[in-house]
Amino acid sequence: MTLIATEASLFVYLLFSYYYFVIWSNGAFLPANPPKFTLSGPDTIILLLSSVVVWWGEKGARKGDRRQLSLGLAGGVILGTIFVGVQLLEWSGKPYRFNTSAYSSLYFVITGFHLAHVVIGMLVLLVLPVWSQLGYFDSKRHAPVAIGAVYWHFVDAVWLAVFFTIYV
């Protein structure tokens, strides 16, 4: 939970920077054509769905059902991979680059840090089914699964803050 609180602080500071520029530039900070929902909308749905799937997998861990746990976490990884692919596709279609303006720098830093957290979360979700198949978890011993799921849900919650800040 301390790690999540630290990571949450990082995103609070990044989003604060974004809002600071928006407020003090009287709107001049924002690009003429703001990001569209074409890719970010479906990508948001994919990430939210991944939380549901991971929650279902964690529920399997609480029941001692290794199959449900493995399927849920694998589903989370698959949906996370799709999210990463769509995010990279969106980045490639931007008319600006990292160093074009203050806006573009913050856009890429904020979404890039989030993307890095998604990849870390996917690595966690990949390790947990392996440990499950090795018999490390049962209906009474599954704290690592719960911790991994909490981290994944945190990453999804951060995306909602990023999405509403940048896209809405």
C-alpha atoms as a PDB file:
ATOM      1  CA  MET A   1       0.000   0.000   0.000  1.00  0.00           C
ATOM      2  CA  THR A   2       2.972   2.303   0.626  1.00  0.00           C
ATOM      3  CA  LEU A   3       4.198   1.695  -2.918  1.00  0.00           C
ATOM      4  CA  ILE A   4       0.757   2.522  -4.281  1.00  0.00           C
ATOM      5  CA  ALA A   5       0.599   5.694  -2.167  1.00  0.00           C
ATOM      6  CA  THR A   6       4.017   6.727  -3.498  1.00  0.00           C
ATOM      7  CA  GLU A   7       2.991   6.028  -7.066  1.00  0.00           C
ATOM      8  CA  ALA A   8      -0.282   7.887  -6.539  1.00  0.00           C
ATOM      9  CA  SER A   9       1.744  10.896  -5.359  1.00  0.00           C
ATOM     10  CA  LEU A  10       3.750  10.800  -8.576  1.00  0.00           C
ATOM     11  CA  PHE A  11       0.578  10.966 -10.643  1.00  0.00           C
ATOM     12  CA  VAL A  12      -0.898  13.689  -8.454  1.00  0.00           C
ATOM     13  CA  TYR A  13       2.199  15.801  -9.120  1.00  0.00           C
ATOM     14  CA  LEU A  14       2.111  15.096 -12.855  1.00  0.00           C
ATOM     15  CA  LEU A  15      -1.582  15.938 -13.123  1.00  0.00           C
ATOM     16  CA  PHE A  16      -1.062  19.017 -10.944  1.00  0.00           C
ATOM     17  CA  SER A  17       1.574  20.193 -13.446  1.00  0.00           C
ATOM     18  CA  TYR A  18      -0.896  19.718 -16.273  1.00  0.00           C
ATOM     19  CA  TYR A  19      -3.630  21.673 -14.473  1.00  0.00           C
ATOM     20  CA  TYR A  20      -1.137  24.363 -13.481  1.00  0.00           C
ATOM     21  CA  PHE A  21      -0.239  24.983 -17.125  1.00  0.00           C
ATOM     22  CA  VAL A  22      -3.884  24.946 -18.187  1.00  0.00           C
ATOM     23  CA  ILE A  23      -4.895  27.501 -15.566  1.00  0.00           C
ATOM     24  CA  TRP A  24      -1.968  29.906 -15.863  1.00  0.00           C
ATOM     25  CA  SER A  25      -1.766  29.892 -19.662  1.00  0.00           C
ATOM     26  CA  ASN A  26      -5.397  30.959 -20.109  1.00  0.00           C
ATOM     27  CA  GLY A  27      -5.925  28.018 -22.440  1.00  0.00           C
ATOM     28  CA  ALA A  28      -2.903  28.745 -24.652  1.00  0.00           C
ATOM     29  CA  PHE A  29      -1.232  25.617 -23.252  1.00  0.00           C
ATOM     30  CA  LEU A  30      -3.763  23.280 -24.843  1.00  0.00           C
ATOM     31  CA  PRO A  31      -3.357  22.206 -28.478  1.00  0.00           C
ATOM     32  CA  ALA A  32      -5.692  23.561 -31.147  1.00  0.00           C
ATOM     33  CA  ASN A  33      -6.962  20.019 -31.788  1.00  0.00           C
ATOM     34  CA  PRO A  34      -7.355  18.205 -28.461  1.00  0.00           C
ATOM     35  CA  PRO A  35      -6.965  14.429 -28.328  1.00  0.00           C
ATOM     36  CA  LYS A  36      -9.996  12.548 -29.554  1.00  0.00           C
ATOM     37  CA  PHE A  37     -11.862   9.600 -28.067  1.00  0.00           C
ATOM     38  CA  THR A  38     -11.384   7.483 -31.187  1.00  0.00           C
ATOM     39  CA  LEU A  39      -8.710   5.296 -29.596  1.00  0.00           C
ATOM     40  CA  SER A  40      -8.714   6.460 -25.980  1.00  0.00           C
ATOM     41  CA  GLY A  41     -12.417   5.693 -25.438  1.00  0.00           C
ATOM     42  CA  PRO A  42     -12.239   2.020 -26.458  1.00  0.00           C
ATOM     43  CA  ASP A  43      -8.855   1.753 -24.722  1.00  0.00           C
ATOM     44  CA  THR A  44     -10.446   2.951 -21.479  1.00  0.00           C
ATOM     45  CA  ILE A  45     -13.184   0.343 -21.779  1.00  0.00           C
ATOM     46  CA  ILE A  46     -10.553  -2.350 -22.388  1.00  0.00           C
ATOM     47  CA  LEU A  47      -8.633  -1.349 -19.265  1.00  0.00           C
ATOM     48  CA  LEU A  48     -11.788  -1.233 -17.126  1.00  0.00           C
ATOM     49  CA  LEU A  49     -12.778  -4.643 -18.433  1.00  0.00           C
ATOM     50  CA  SER A  50      -9.339  -5.919 -17.460  1.00  0.00           C
ATOM     51  CA  SER A  51     -10.052  -4.925 -13.854  1.00  0.00           C
ATOM     52  CA  VAL A  52     -13.260  -6.937 -13.915  1.00  0.00           C
ATOM     53  CA  VAL A  53     -11.413  -9.962 -15.293  1.00  0.00           C
ATOM     54  CA  VAL A  54      -8.607  -9.653 -12.720  1.00  0.00           C
ATOM     55  CA  TRP A  55     -11.202  -9.284  -9.945  1.00  0.00           C
ATOM     56  CA  TRP A  56     -12.842 -12.504 -11.174  1.00  0.00           C
ATOM     57  CA  GLY A  57      -9.449 -14.240 -11.131  1.00  0.00           C
ATOM     58  CA  GLU A  58      -8.761 -13.017  -7.610  1.00  0.00           C
ATOM     59  CA  LYS A  59     -12.160 -14.363  -6.567  1.00  0.00           C
ATOM     60  CA  GLY A  60     -10.982 -17.730  -7.869  1.00  0.00           C
ATOM     61  CA  ALA A  61      -7.895 -17.501  -5.649  1.00  0.00           C
ATOM     62  CA  ARG A  62     -10.108 -16.912  -2.604  1.00  0.00           C
ATOM     63  CA  LYS A  63     -12.036 -20.085  -3.505  1.00  0.00           C
ATOM     64  CA  GLY A  64      -8.845 -22.047  -4.134  1.00  0.00           C
ATOM     65  CA  ASP A  65      -9.735 -22.382  -7.827  1.00  0.00           C
ATOM     66  CA  ARG A  66      -6.408 -22.250  -9.687  1.00  0.00           C
ATOM     67  CA  ARG A  67      -8.062 -22.448 -13.084  1.00  0.00           C
ATOM     68  CA  GLN A  68     -10.256 -19.387 -12.463  1.00  0.00           C
ATOM     69  CA  LEU A  69      -7.286 -17.518 -11.014  1.00  0.00           C
ATOM     70  CA  SER A  70      -5.083 -18.323 -14.002  1.00  0.00           C
ATOM     71  CA  LEU A  71      -7.782 -17.461 -16.530  1.00  0.00           C
ATOM     72  CA  GLY A  72      -8.595 -14.188 -14.805  1.00  0.00           C
ATOM     73  CA  LEU A  73      -4.989 -13.057 -14.572  1.00  0.00           C
ATOM     74  CA  ALA A  74      -4.248 -14.206 -18.137  1.00  0.00           C
ATOM     75  CA  GLY A  75      -7.289 -12.233 -19.296  1.00  0.00           C
ATOM     76  CA  GLY A  76      -5.929  -9.194 -17.482  1.00  0.00           C
ATOM     77  CA  VAL A  77      -2.581  -9.584 -19.241  1.00  0.00           C
ATOM     78  CA  ILE A  78      -4.231 -10.003 -22.640  1.00  0.00           C
ATOM     79  CA  LEU A  79      -6.420  -6.929 -22.165  1.00  0.00           C
ATOM     80  CA  GLY A  80      -3.426  -5.015 -20.779  1.00  0.00           C
ATOM     81  CA  THR A  81      -1.428  -5.947 -23.877  1.00  0.00           C
ATOM     82  CA  ILE A  82      -4.237  -4.673 -26.098  1.00  0.00           C
ATOM     83  CA  PHE A  83      -4.308  -1.436 -24.072  1.00  0.00           C
ATOM     84  CA  VAL A  84      -0.543  -0.992 -24.544  1.00  0.00           C
ATOM     85  CA  GLY A  85      -0.829  -1.636 -28.295  1.00  0.00           C
ATOM     86  CA  VAL A  86      -3.647   0.867 -28.715  1.00  0.00           C
ATOM     87  CA  GLN A  87      -1.764   3.459 -26.628  1.00  0.00           C
ATOM     88  CA  LEU A  88       1.335   3.047 -28.801  1.00  0.00           C
ATOM     89  CA  LEU A  89      -0.839   3.348 -31.906  1.00  0.00           C
ATOM     90  CA  GLU A  90      -2.318   6.553 -30.531  1.00  0.00           C
ATOM     91  CA  TRP A  91       1.137   7.938 -29.781  1.00  0.00           C
ATOM     92  CA  SER A  92       2.294   7.234 -33.331  1.00  0.00           C
ATOM     93  CA  GLY A  93      -0.650   9.209 -34.744  1.00  0.00           C
ATOM     94  CA  LYS A  94       0.024  12.390 -32.801  1.00  0.00           C
ATOM     95  CA  PRO A  95       1.036  15.412 -34.918  1.00  0.00           C
ATOM     96  CA  TYR A  96       3.470  16.464 -32.180  1.00  0.00           C
ATOM     97  CA  ARG A  97       6.430  14.838 -30.486  1.00  0.00           C
ATOM     98  CA  PHE A  98       7.754  14.804 -26.948  1.00  0.00           C
ATOM     99  CA  ASN A  99       9.676  18.077 -27.334  1.00  0.00           C
ATOM    100  CA  THR A 100       7.199  20.052 -29.470  1.00  0.00           C
ATOM    101  CA  SER A 101       5.626  22.013 -26.603  1.00  0.00           C
ATOM    102  CA  ALA A 102       4.966  21.971 -22.874  1.00  0.00           C
ATOM    103  CA  TYR A 103       1.654  20.267 -23.613  1.00  0.00           C
ATOM    104  CA  SER A 104       3.224  17.515 -25.705  1.00  0.00           C
ATOM    105  CA  SER A 105       5.904  16.939 -23.075  1.00  0.00           C
ATOM    106  CA  LEU A 106       3.340  16.543 -20.315  1.00  0.00           C
ATOM    107  CA  TYR A 107       1.084  14.429 -22.527  1.00  0.00           C
ATOM    108  CA  PHE A 108       3.846  11.938 -23.273  1.00  0.00           C
ATOM    109  CA  VAL A 109       5.275  11.950 -19.733  1.00  0.00           C
ATOM    110  CA  ILE A 110       1.888  11.393 -18.072  1.00  0.00           C
ATOM    111  CA  THR A 111       0.679   8.738 -20.498  1.00  0.00           C
ATOM    112  CA  GLY A 112       4.182   7.227 -20.649  1.00  0.00           C
ATOM    113  CA  PHE A 113       4.435   6.841 -16.888  1.00  0.00           C
ATOM    114  CA  HIS A 114       1.010   5.265 -16.886  1.00  0.00           C
ATOM    115  CA  LEU A 115       2.013   2.936 -19.700  1.00  0.00           C
ATOM    116  CA  ALA A 116       5.088   1.879 -17.708  1.00  0.00           C
ATOM    117  CA  HIS A 117       2.855   1.083 -14.744  1.00  0.00           C
ATOM    118  CA  VAL A 118       0.579  -1.009 -16.943  1.00  0.00           C
ATOM    119  CA  VAL A 119       3.585  -3.019 -18.154  1.00  0.00           C
ATOM    120  CA  ILE A 120       4.781  -3.533 -14.560  1.00  0.00           C
ATOM    121  CA  GLY A 121       1.274  -4.634 -13.589  1.00  0.00           C
ATOM    122  CA  MET A 122       1.231  -7.082 -16.488  1.00  0.00           C
ATOM    123  CA  LEU A 123       4.531  -8.585 -15.301  1.00  0.00           C
ATOM    124  CA  VAL A 124       3.027  -9.050 -11.845  1.00  0.00           C
ATOM    125  CA  LEU A 125      -0.056 -10.675 -13.376  1.00  0.00           C
ATOM    126  CA  LEU A 126       2.184 -13.010 -15.395  1.00  0.00           C
ATOM    127  CA  VAL A 127       4.104 -14.247 -12.349  1.00  0.00           C
ATOM    128  CA  LEU A 128       1.079 -14.941 -10.152  1.00  0.00           C
ATOM    129  CA  PRO A 129      -0.452 -17.790 -12.252  1.00  0.00           C
ATOM    130  CA  VAL A 130       2.936 -19.500 -12.376  1.00  0.00           C
ATOM    131  CA  TRP A 131       3.160 -19.374  -8.593  1.00  0.00           C
ATOM    132  CA  SER A 132      -0.422 -20.575  -8.408  1.00  0.00           C
ATOM    133  CA  GLN A 133       0.320 -23.612 -10.565  1.00  0.00           C
ATOM    134  CA  LEU A 134       3.311 -24.352  -8.320  1.00  0.00           C
ATOM    135  CA  GLY A 135       0.867 -24.588  -5.429  1.00  0.00           C
ATOM    136  CA  TYR A 136       1.865 -21.412  -3.589  1.00  0.00           C
ATOM    137  CA  PHE A 137      -1.757 -20.279  -3.172  1.00  0.00           C
ATOM    138  CA  ASP A 138      -4.918 -21.816  -1.830  1.00  0.00           C
ATOM    139  CA  SER A 139      -8.177 -20.511  -0.390  1.00  0.00           C
ATOM    140  CA  LYS A 140      -6.377 -19.379   2.794  1.00  0.00           C
ATOM    141  CA  ARG A 141      -3.025 -18.241   1.359  1.00  0.00           C
ATOM    142  CA  HIS A 142      -3.487 -15.821  -1.485  1.00  0.00           C
ATOM    143  CA  ALA A 143      -2.255 -12.427  -0.242  1.00  0.00           C
ATOM    144  CA  PRO A 144       0.152 -11.923  -3.193  1.00  0.00           C
ATOM    145  CA  VAL A 145      -2.788 -12.327  -5.579  1.00  0.00           C
ATOM    146  CA  ALA A 146      -4.788  -9.735  -3.657  1.00  0.00           C
ATOM    147  CA  ILE A 147      -1.805  -7.357  -3.656  1.00  0.00           C
ATOM    148  CA  GLY A 148      -1.258  -7.827  -7.398  1.00  0.00           C
ATOM    149  CA  ALA A 149      -4.959  -7.240  -8.049  1.00  0.00           C
ATOM    150  CA  VAL A 150      -4.972  -4.076  -5.919  1.00  0.00           C
ATOM    151  CA  TYR A 151      -2.002  -2.763  -7.896  1.00  0.00           C
ATOM    152  CA  TRP A 152      -3.803  -3.539 -11.176  1.00  0.00           C
ATOM    153  CA  HIS A 153      -6.952  -1.774 -10.005  1.00  0.00           C
ATOM    154  CA  PHE A 154      -4.804   1.190  -8.926  1.00  0.00           C
ATOM    155  CA  VAL A 155      -3.296   1.395 -12.421  1.00  0.00           C
ATOM    156  CA  ASP A 156      -6.811   1.386 -13.873  1.00  0.00           C
ATOM    157  CA  ALA A 157      -7.979   4.098 -11.458  1.00  0.00           C
ATOM    158  CA  VAL A 158      -4.982   6.240 -12.407  1.00  0.00           C
ATOM    159  CA  TRP A 159      -5.932   5.836 -16.062  1.00  0.00           C
ATOM    160  CA  LEU A 160      -9.380   7.229 -15.304  1.00  0.00           C
ATOM    161  CA  ALA A 161      -7.760  10.326 -13.784  1.00  0.00           C
ATOM    162  CA  VAL A 162      -5.427  10.629 -16.792  1.00  0.00           C
ATOM    163  CA  PHE A 163      -8.262  10.021 -19.250  1.00  0.00           C
ATOM    164  CA  PHE A 164     -10.553  12.650 -17.726  1.00  0.00           C
ATOM    165  CA  THR A 165      -7.685  15.132 -17.447  1.00  0.00           C
ATOM    166  CA  ILE A 166      -6.304  14.828 -20.957  1.00  0.00           C
ATOM    167  CA  TYR A 167      -9.190  13.586 -23.068  1.00  0.00           C
ATOM    168  CA  VAL A 168     -12.328  14.922 -21.399  1.00  0.00           C
END
